[in-house]
Tab-separated table of C-alpha atoms in Angstrom:
chain	number	residue	atom	x	y	z
A	1	MET	CA	0.111	-0.123	0.327
A	2	PHE	CA	2.331	2.588	0.727
A	3	VAL	CA	5.580	3.687	-1.169
A	4	ALA	CA	6.207	7.036	-1.843
A	5	ALA	CA	9.343	8.878	-2.862
A	6	LEU	CA	10.559	12.539	-2.497
A	7	ALA	CA	14.206	13.366	-3.015
A	8	ALA	CA	15.368	16.695	-1.874
A	9	MET	CA	18.051	18.742	-3.195
A	10	ALA	CA	19.601	20.982	0.176
A	11	ALA	CA	22.334	23.541	-1.569
A	12	PHE	CA	24.142	25.476	0.878
A	13	GLY	CA	24.876	29.102	-0.263
A	14	CYS	CA	26.311	32.608	0.705
A	15	ALA	CA	28.406	35.152	-0.797
A	16	LYS	CA	30.262	35.241	1.463
A	17	ASP	CA	30.413	31.278	2.373
A	18	ASN	CA	31.301	29.229	-0.339
A	19	ASP	CA	33.462	26.147	1.191
A	20	GLY	CA	29.904	25.276	2.729
A	21	ALA	CA	31.445	25.342	6.268
A	22	ASP	CA	28.863	26.299	9.807
A	23	THR	CA	29.748	30.031	9.838
A	24	GLY	CA	26.967	31.059	11.655
A	25	GLU	CA	25.374	32.787	9.177
A	26	GLU	CA	21.825	31.677	7.350
A	27	LYS	CA	20.872	29.217	4.275
A	28	LYS	CA	19.155	28.525	1.932
A	29	VAL	CA	18.016	25.521	1.003
A	30	ARG	CA	17.467	24.320	-2.865
A	31	MET	CA	14.495	21.581	-2.072
A	32	THR	CA	12.339	18.797	-4.906
A	33	ILE	CA	9.687	16.529	-4.916
A	34	ASP	CA	10.472	13.939	-7.139
A	35	GLY	CA	6.956	12.499	-6.654
A	36	TYR	CA	4.733	10.023	-4.688
A	37	THR	CA	2.139	7.930	-5.699
A	38	LEU	CA	0.764	5.694	-2.607
A	39	PRO	CA	-2.273	3.589	-2.013
A	40	GLY	CA	-4.072	3.711	0.348
A	41	ALA	CA	-7.295	4.033	2.594
A	42	SER	CA	-9.101	2.833	5.351
A	43	ARG	CA	-13.129	1.974	4.672
A	44	ALA	CA	-14.645	-1.042	4.544
A	45	GLU	CA	-16.926	-1.822	1.198
A	46	SER	CA	-14.781	1.098	-0.262
A	47	SER	CA	-13.248	0.364	-4.156
A	48	ALA	CA	-9.851	-1.666	-3.984
A	49	VAL	CA	-6.438	-0.861	-3.429
A	50	THR	CA	-3.900	-1.292	-7.342
A	51	THR	CA	-0.975	-0.952	-7.598
A	52	GLY	CA	0.471	2.526	-7.765
A	53	SER	CA	-3.016	3.931	-6.444
A	54	PRO	CA	-1.934	7.295	-5.747
A	55	VAL	CA	-2.696	9.189	-1.998
A	56	THR	CA	-3.113	13.056	-1.946
A	57	PHE	CA	-0.482	14.821	0.127
A	58	ASN	CA	-2.878	16.739	1.634
A	59	GLY	CA	0.228	19.354	3.773
A	60	GLY	CA	2.168	18.992	6.504
A	61	TYR	CA	5.571	19.931	8.085
A	62	ILE	CA	9.051	20.054	7.018
A	63	TYR	CA	11.302	20.006	10.289
A	64	PHE	CA	15.312	20.996	10.025
A	65	THR	CA	17.331	19.720	12.989
A	66	SER	CA	20.941	20.414	14.439
A	67	ALA	CA	23.886	18.421	14.777
A	68	THR	CA	22.344	17.680	18.916
A	69	GLU	CA	18.766	17.522	17.795
A	70	MET	CA	17.182	19.947	17.910
A	71	VAL	CA	14.588	21.944	15.183
A	72	VAL	CA	16.092	24.984	14.167
A	73	LYS	CA	13.292	26.096	11.305
A	74	THR	CA	9.664	24.481	10.664
A	75	VAL	CA	8.173	25.313	7.781
A	76	GLU	CA	5.369	24.178	6.915
A	77	ILE	CA	3.836	22.510	3.437
A	78	THR	CA	-0.018	23.449	2.038
A	79	ALA	CA	-1.746	21.771	-0.928
A	80	THR	CA	-4.014	24.479	-2.776
A	81	GLY	CA	-2.169	24.136	-5.554
A	82	SER	CA	-1.053	26.995	-5.792
A	83	SER	CA	2.769	27.999	-7.345
A	84	THR	CA	3.802	31.370	-4.973
A	85	GLY	CA	6.884	30.149	-4.110
A	86	TYR	CA	8.089	30.183	-0.454
A	87	ASP	CA	7.123	32.647	2.116
A	88	PRO	CA	9.557	33.589	4.529
A	89	THR	CA	7.070	35.582	6.803
A	90	THR	CA	4.889	32.953	6.750
A	91	GLU	CA	7.183	29.985	6.765
A	92	LYS	CA	4.766	28.081	4.379
A	93	VAL	CA	5.732	26.395	1.182
A	94	ASP	CA	2.863	24.680	-1.368
A	95	ILE	CA	3.513	20.708	-2.506
A	96	ALA	CA	3.180	22.573	-6.278
A	97	ASP	CA	6.271	24.140	-5.304
A	98	LEU	CA	8.248	21.315	-3.647
A	99	ALA	CA	6.783	19.174	-6.920
A	100	GLY	CA	9.385	21.626	-9.499
A	101	GLY	CA	11.818	22.549	-6.512
A	102	VAL	CA	11.791	25.606	-3.947
A	103	ASP	CA	14.113	28.084	-2.795
A	104	ILE	CA	14.012	27.719	1.248
A	105	THR	CA	15.736	30.847	2.525
A	106	ASN	CA	17.164	31.832	6.270
A	107	VAL	CA	17.507	28.091	7.382
A	108	PRO	CA	20.062	28.052	9.897
A	109	ALA	CA	23.327	27.292	9.952
A	110	GLY	CA	22.962	25.153	12.897
A	111	ALA	CA	21.178	22.616	10.160
A	112	VAL	CA	24.267	21.492	8.340
A	113	GLY	CA	25.271	18.619	10.148
A	114	GLY	CA	20.892	17.540	10.965
A	115	ASP	CA	18.627	15.888	9.355
A	116	VAL	CA	15.639	17.188	7.831
A	117	TYR	CA	12.261	15.237	9.489
A	118	ILE	CA	8.943	15.253	7.151
A	119	LEU	CA	5.858	14.871	8.621
A	120	GLY	CA	2.919	14.651	6.086
A	121	ASN	CA	-1.102	14.404	7.078
A	122	VAL	CA	-0.965	15.096	10.347
A	123	SER	CA	-2.192	17.409	12.750
A	124	SER	CA	-1.713	21.029	12.912
A	125	SER	CA	-0.075	19.853	17.005
A	126	ALA	CA	2.670	18.902	15.050
A	127	ALA	CA	3.229	22.313	13.882
A	128	THR	CA	5.316	23.321	17.352
A	129	LEU	CA	7.405	20.377	17.429
A	130	GLY	CA	11.030	21.019	19.028
A	131	THR	CA	13.007	17.987	18.920
A	132	VAL	CA	13.470	14.747	16.738
A	133	ASN	CA	12.538	13.111	19.899
A	134	LEU	CA	9.583	14.436	19.313
A	135	ILE	CA	8.882	14.134	15.847
A	136	LYS	CA	9.373	10.653	16.066
A	137	SER	CA	7.084	9.946	19.394
A	138	PHE	CA	3.941	12.500	17.216
A	139	SER	CA	1.648	9.990	18.136
A	140	THR	CA	-0.716	8.280	14.838
A	141	THR	CA	-3.545	5.996	15.595
A	142	VAL	CA	-5.684	4.100	14.081
A	143	GLU	CA	-8.564	5.837	13.766
A	144	ALA	CA	-6.305	8.685	12.205
A	145	GLN	CA	-5.767	7.150	8.981
A	146	TYR	CA	-9.363	7.339	8.183
A	147	ASP	CA	-10.989	10.337	6.471
A	148	SER	CA	-14.827	9.955	6.148
A	149	SER	CA	-15.107	12.862	3.938
A	150	ASP	CA	-13.219	10.606	1.158
A	151	GLY	CA	-13.478	7.272	2.024
A	152	GLY	CA	-9.930	7.503	3.754
A	153	VAL	CA	-7.552	7.025	0.966
A	154	ASP	CA	-6.466	10.722	0.995
A	155	ASN	CA	-5.235	10.577	4.651
A	156	VAL	CA	-2.328	7.751	5.234
A	157	TYR	CA	0.128	9.717	7.831
A	158	LEU	CA	3.698	10.488	6.026
A	159	TYR	CA	6.732	10.203	7.668
A	160	GLY	CA	10.591	10.544	6.070
A	161	VAL	CA	14.002	11.819	7.182
A	162	GLY	CA	17.098	12.060	5.837
A	163	SER	CA	20.903	13.279	6.059
A	164	LEU	CA	22.327	16.143	4.673
A	165	THR	CA	25.567	15.013	3.046
A	166	ALA	CA	28.264	17.197	1.607
A	167	SER	CA	28.540	17.342	-2.288
A	168	ALA	CA	32.117	17.049	-4.485
A	169	GLY	CA	33.449	20.239	-4.799
A	170	SER	CA	30.710	22.181	-3.999
A	171	ALA	CA	29.793	24.310	-1.796
A	172	GLU	CA	26.264	21.835	-2.002
A	173	TYR	CA	24.359	19.673	0.904
A	174	GLU	CA	22.119	16.923	-0.881
A	175	THR	CA	19.469	14.919	0.677
A	176	SER	CA	16.841	11.959	-0.705
A	177	ILE	CA	14.515	11.207	1.347
A	178	ASP	CA	11.598	8.306	0.992
A	179	ILE	CA	8.125	9.909	3.171
A	180	ALA	CA	5.806	6.467	3.491
A	181	ALA	CA	2.533	5.891	4.789
A	182	VAL	CA	2.791	4.259	8.854
A	183	GLY	CA	0.389	1.893	7.957
A	184	ALA	CA	-0.487	-1.575	5.901
A	185	ARG	CA	-4.189	-2.055	4.327
A	186	LEU	CA	-5.746	-5.060	4.607
A	187	GLU	CA	-8.243	-5.952	1.321
A	188	ILE	CA	-10.712	-9.036	1.668
A	189	GLY	CA	-12.621	-9.492	-1.506
A	190	GLU	CA	-15.311	-11.934	-0.350
A	191	ILE	CA	-15.960	-15.127	1.818
A	192	SER	CA	-17.573	-18.306	0.968
A	193	VAL	CA	-17.803	-21.908	1.737
A	194	ASP	CA	-15.222	-23.819	0.197
A	195	PRO	CA	-15.668	-26.084	-2.588
A	196	ALA	CA	-14.627	-29.261	-0.398
A	197	ASP	CA	-17.363	-28.619	2.057
A	198	LEU	CA	-19.949	-31.084	1.283
A	199	GLY	CA	-22.735	-29.871	4.641
A	200	ILE	CA	-23.327	-25.848	4.372
A	201	ALA	CA	-26.129	-25.118	2.478
A	202	GLU	CA	-26.026	-21.842	3.620
A	203	PHE	CA	-24.587	-18.629	5.924
A	204	ARG	CA	-24.980	-15.075	7.384
A	205	VAL	CA	-22.109	-13.457	8.103
A	206	ASP	CA	-23.145	-11.320	10.754
A	207	GLY	CA	-19.361	-8.952	10.531
A	208	ILE	CA	-15.688	-8.432	10.133
A	209	PHE	CA	-13.919	-7.744	13.846
A	210	ILE	CA	-9.754	-7.048	13.331
A	211	ASN	CA	-7.850	-7.884	16.543
A	212	ASN	CA	-4.746	-7.939	17.715
A	213	PHE	CA	-3.712	-4.609	16.569
A	214	TYR	CA	-1.678	-1.417	17.250
A	215	ALA	CA	-3.728	1.668	18.709
A	216	THR	CA	-1.066	3.551	18.753
A	217	MET	CA	1.968	4.167	17.596
A	218	GLY	CA	5.155	6.753	17.193
A	219	ILE	CA	5.086	8.419	13.263
A	220	ALA	CA	8.526	6.751	13.373
A	221	GLY	CA	7.793	2.683	13.606
A	222	GLU	CA	7.869	2.574	17.668
A	223	ALA	CA	5.438	0.966	18.925
A	224	ASP	CA	5.155	-0.598	22.826
A	225	ASN	CA	3.169	-4.089	22.746
A	226	ALA	CA	2.366	-3.824	26.360
A	227	THR	CA	0.383	-0.455	25.683
A	228	ASP	CA	0.404	0.048	22.515
A	229	LEU	CA	-1.585	-3.800	20.933
A	230	VAL	CA	-4.793	-4.689	21.632
A	231	ASP	CA	-5.701	-7.617	21.926
A	232	ASN	CA	-10.122	-8.557	22.656
A	233	GLY	CA	-10.189	-11.795	23.612
A	234	ASP	CA	-11.556	-15.044	23.181
A	235	ASP	CA	-15.485	-14.345	24.206
A	236	GLY	CA	-17.825	-13.894	21.256
A	237	ASP	CA	-19.556	-11.526	23.465
A	238	ASP	CA	-17.056	-8.539	23.117
A	239	TYR	CA	-16.880	-9.289	18.874
A	240	THR	CA	-20.558	-6.164	18.950
A	241	PRO	CA	-20.048	-2.421	18.047
A	242	SER	CA	-19.318	-0.898	21.362
A	243	THR	CA	-18.494	-3.809	23.227
A	244	GLY	CA	-14.996	-4.114	24.440
A	245	VAL	CA	-12.330	-2.755	22.399
A	246	TYR	CA	-14.631	-2.099	19.861
A	247	ALA	CA	-16.673	0.907	21.536
A	248	SER	CA	-13.325	3.209	20.895
A	249	TYR	CA	-13.946	2.950	16.943
A	250	THR	CA	-16.959	3.191	14.147
A	251	ASP	CA	-17.839	0.470	11.791
A	252	GLY	CA	-16.081	0.858	9.219
A	253	ILE	CA	-12.337	1.135	10.770
A	254	LEU	CA	-12.275	-2.000	12.570
A	255	TYR	CA	-15.260	-3.835	12.293
A	256	ASP	CA	-18.188	-3.832	9.829
A	257	TYR	CA	-21.259	-5.820	11.778
A	258	ASN	CA	-24.895	-5.608	11.043
A	259	ALA	CA	-26.875	-7.646	13.495
A	260	THR	CA	-30.829	-7.182	11.969
A	261	SER	CA	-29.609	-8.506	8.880
A	262	GLY	CA	-25.653	-9.551	8.044
A	263	ILE	CA	-23.738	-8.003	5.948
A	264	GLY	CA	-24.521	-10.916	3.712
A	265	THR	CA	-25.277	-14.223	3.133
A	266	GLY	CA	-24.211	-16.687	1.156
A	267	THR	CA	-25.055	-20.205	-0.271
A	268	ALA	CA	-23.090	-23.544	-0.599
A	269	ASP	CA	-24.438	-25.487	-3.882
A	270	VAL	CA	-22.926	-27.663	-6.786
A	271	THR	CA	-24.034	-25.943	-9.439
A	272	ALA	CA	-24.595	-21.832	-8.332
A	273	SER	CA	-23.470	-21.071	-4.467
A	274	GLU	CA	-23.297	-17.772	-4.000
A	275	SER	CA	-20.478	-15.732	-1.761
A	276	VAL	CA	-20.566	-12.792	0.572
A	277	LYS	CA	-19.471	-9.665	-1.274
A	278	PRO	CA	-19.145	-6.213	-0.526
A	279	SER	CA	-21.519	-3.953	-2.743
A	280	GLY	CA	-20.733	-2.487	-6.189
A	281	THR	CA	-17.838	-3.770	-8.428
A	282	ASN	CA	-14.290	-4.244	-7.685
A	283	GLU	CA	-15.854	-3.290	-4.324
A	284	VAL	CA	-13.844	-4.114	-1.182
A	285	TRP	CA	-13.928	-5.028	2.797
A	286	ALA	CA	-10.870	-2.867	4.051
A	287	TYR	CA	-8.853	-1.703	7.265
A	288	ASN	CA	-5.717	0.137	7.265
A	289	LEU	CA	-3.948	-0.518	10.159
A	290	LEU	CA	-0.918	0.397	12.093
A	291	ALA	CA	2.430	-1.246	10.610
A	292	PRO	CA	5.083	-0.691	13.145
A	293	THR	CA	8.602	-2.187	12.258
A	294	THR	CA	10.238	-1.520	15.793
A	295	ILE	CA	9.473	-2.583	19.489
A	296	THR	CA	9.661	-0.879	22.443
A	297	GLY	CA	12.726	-3.137	24.619
A	298	GLY	CA	13.328	-5.396	21.345
A	299	GLY	CA	10.916	-8.069	19.599
A	300	ASP	CA	9.393	-8.395	16.419
A	301	PRO	CA	5.714	-6.583	16.020
A	302	GLU	CA	2.678	-9.249	16.205
A	303	ALA	CA	0.068	-9.401	13.285
A	304	PRO	CA	-3.469	-8.608	13.451
A	305	ARG	CA	-6.395	-11.445	13.557
A	306	VAL	CA	-9.991	-11.358	11.242
A	307	ILE	CA	-12.020	-12.265	14.002
A	308	PHE	CA	-15.158	-13.358	11.366
A	309	ARG	CA	-18.829	-13.512	13.150
A	310	ILE	CA	-21.153	-16.264	11.489
A	311	SER	CA	-24.688	-16.908	12.015
A	312	ASP	CA	-27.888	-18.860	10.245
A	313	ILE	CA	-26.027	-21.657	8.988
A	314	THR	CA	-28.003	-24.479	7.375
A	315	ALA	CA	-27.838	-28.144	6.423
A	316	LYS	CA	-27.854	-29.559	2.811
A	317	PRO	CA	-30.312	-32.227	2.952
A	318	GLY	CA	-28.678	-35.626	4.498
A	319	TYR	CA	-26.354	-33.456	6.685
A	320	THR	CA	-26.677	-32.852	10.389
A	321	LEU	CA	-25.035	-29.370	11.467
A	322	LEU	CA	-25.723	-26.793	14.610
A	323	GLU	CA	-27.932	-24.942	12.472
A	324	GLY	CA	-28.445	-20.878	13.771
A	325	SER	CA	-26.048	-20.813	15.956
A	326	ASP	CA	-23.702	-17.713	16.523
A	327	TRP	CA	-20.243	-19.233	15.573
A	328	PHE	CA	-16.727	-17.732	14.512
A	329	LEU	CA	-13.515	-18.251	12.192
A	330	THR	CA	-10.297	-16.093	13.174
A	331	MET	CA	-8.329	-15.755	10.425
A	332	ASN	CA	-3.794	-15.640	11.451
A	333	LEU	CA	-1.795	-14.041	8.408
A	334	VAL	CA	0.848	-15.471	7.720
A	335	PHE	CA	3.381	-14.298	5.624
A	336	THR	CA	6.426	-15.512	2.884
A	337	GLY	CA	9.980	-15.006	4.854
A	338	ALA	CA	10.596	-14.865	8.273
A	339	ASP	CA	9.364	-11.707	9.162
A	340	GLN	CA	5.385	-13.015	10.717
A	341	TYR	CA	3.668	-8.917	10.915
A	342	MET	CA	2.451	-6.376	8.372
A	343	LYS	CA	5.196	-3.888	7.275
A	344	PRO	CA	4.418	-0.219	6.208
A	345	GLY	CA	4.219	0.215	2.516
A	346	TYR	CA	2.044	-3.018	1.579
A	347	VAL	CA	-1.659	-4.224	0.605
A	348	TYR	CA	-2.109	-7.237	1.947
A	349	THR	CA	-5.125	-8.874	0.267
A	350	ILE	CA	-7.601	-11.341	0.153
A	351	SER	CA	-9.324	-12.507	-2.512
A	352	ASN	CA	-11.834	-15.349	-1.104
A	353	VAL	CA	-11.782	-16.562	2.484
A	354	GLN	CA	-13.325	-19.879	1.979
A	355	PHE	CA	-14.113	-22.139	4.440
A	356	GLU	CA	-15.238	-25.440	5.864
A	357	TYR	CA	-17.781	-26.624	8.771
A	358	SER	CA	-15.246	-27.989	10.681
A	359	ASP	CA	-13.069	-24.434	10.463
A	360	LEU	CA	-15.788	-22.777	12.573
A	361	GLU	CA	-15.734	-22.710	16.632
A	362	GLU	CA	-17.777	-21.350	19.524
A	363	GLU	CA	-16.202	-18.558	21.010
A	364	PRO	CA	-13.045	-16.757	18.862
A	365	GLU	CA	-9.112	-17.187	19.280
A	366	MET	CA	-10.024	-20.869	19.843
A	367	GLY	CA	-9.282	-22.947	16.698
A	368	GLU	CA	-6.168	-25.088	16.061
A	369	THR	CA	-6.622	-25.466	11.555
A	370	THR	CA	-4.862	-24.597	8.866
A	371	ILE	CA	-6.213	-23.357	5.929
A	372	GLU	CA	-4.301	-22.285	2.440
A	373	ILE	CA	-6.317	-19.389	1.012
A	374	THR	CA	-6.151	-17.863	-1.943
A	375	ALA	CA	-4.178	-14.369	-1.845
A	376	THR	CA	-1.622	-12.086	-2.825
A	377	LEU	CA	1.029	-9.237	-1.554
A	378	MET	CA	1.011	-6.014	-3.177
A	379	THR	CA	3.106	-3.201	-3.572
A	380	TRP	CA	4.742	-2.644	-6.735
A	381	THR	CA	5.065	-5.523	-7.420
A	382	VAL	CA	2.579	-8.731	-6.312
A	383	GLU	CA	3.811	-12.177	-4.939
A	384	GLY	CA	2.037	-14.484	-2.649
A	385	LEU	CA	0.762	-14.391	0.177
A	386	THR	CA	-0.436	-17.522	2.976
A	387	TYR	CA	-2.939	-17.535	4.826
A	388	ASN	CA	-4.410	-19.366	7.525
A	389	PHE	CA	-7.757	-20.011	10.653
A	390	GLY	CA	-7.050	-20.776	14.108
A	391	ASN	CA	-4.383	-20.393	16.448
């Protein structure tokens, strides 16, 4: 889901400071953003993200910092689309100017030897960050990645940092910064009965819930498993809106649920099976999740789990099932390679969640069955990914 490239060229020049040394005089910085294409959404029943889908940079901040990790200058990035140049009075520059390259003047000499940070799509509270530690620890929440006015597509948080290095034979400095979303996206295309299952005739999906998720983390990617990771446990009654941890979130951010009619009814027939899927063409159930890269105290991040609430199961003729009761499917994400967790900048797409009657549990987080389902891992290329049900 999210990979963005931002290249910033910083040229320090002054008529009295041609050797590039830190003489204490203010500097002029040439900054250019080469481009940023970044898919992202945090809205159930949204359009599926395709490789290279763009995310809009809706504003943010550039921070010049010193070698002692103090912020020496902050410039606000606006997104009016109007190219007016850098305004030293208001300390603002538009994204349109950065796309073509713009001179930023009056940069304190202390920025030489420090790093340049960029935060994108963040709140105005980020304007007063005064140290590198405050920049890195700027809090991001899973619900902040959702924008109800635009389905969450355009407002995912962005983060990037680069070091200033001197160009050989000149007084110029340059840096290359990759900015990326701080989360990963999970897409679910449809839910159906596995063709190998012979007993289920009909089922209803009451809801989908994300469990074992990171509610908060620092924007630089550090989280604490003891305080930021949320596990809603194995009590099925807690997997309803306004109950348990889901009382703090609205429909479409970490769950989709309809107690009256469910989110869809499916059938399993030899000739005409029907799956449960979102309404509309090319739509998916989709959730933006925070994807930390560093855990406080060491260790790896944990992967989320997906809980499906299933009800109104009816049996085909000749089969006896416990019909009508509430059931649960617990889906674990199993990643290719040694790293078993989500990474920022990825869209994890499950085209079809297929289950059998034997996979159903009376409570969530209780199963032991492992099933392979069709899935792809999407960045700029498409790779295979394996998932399973159970613990």
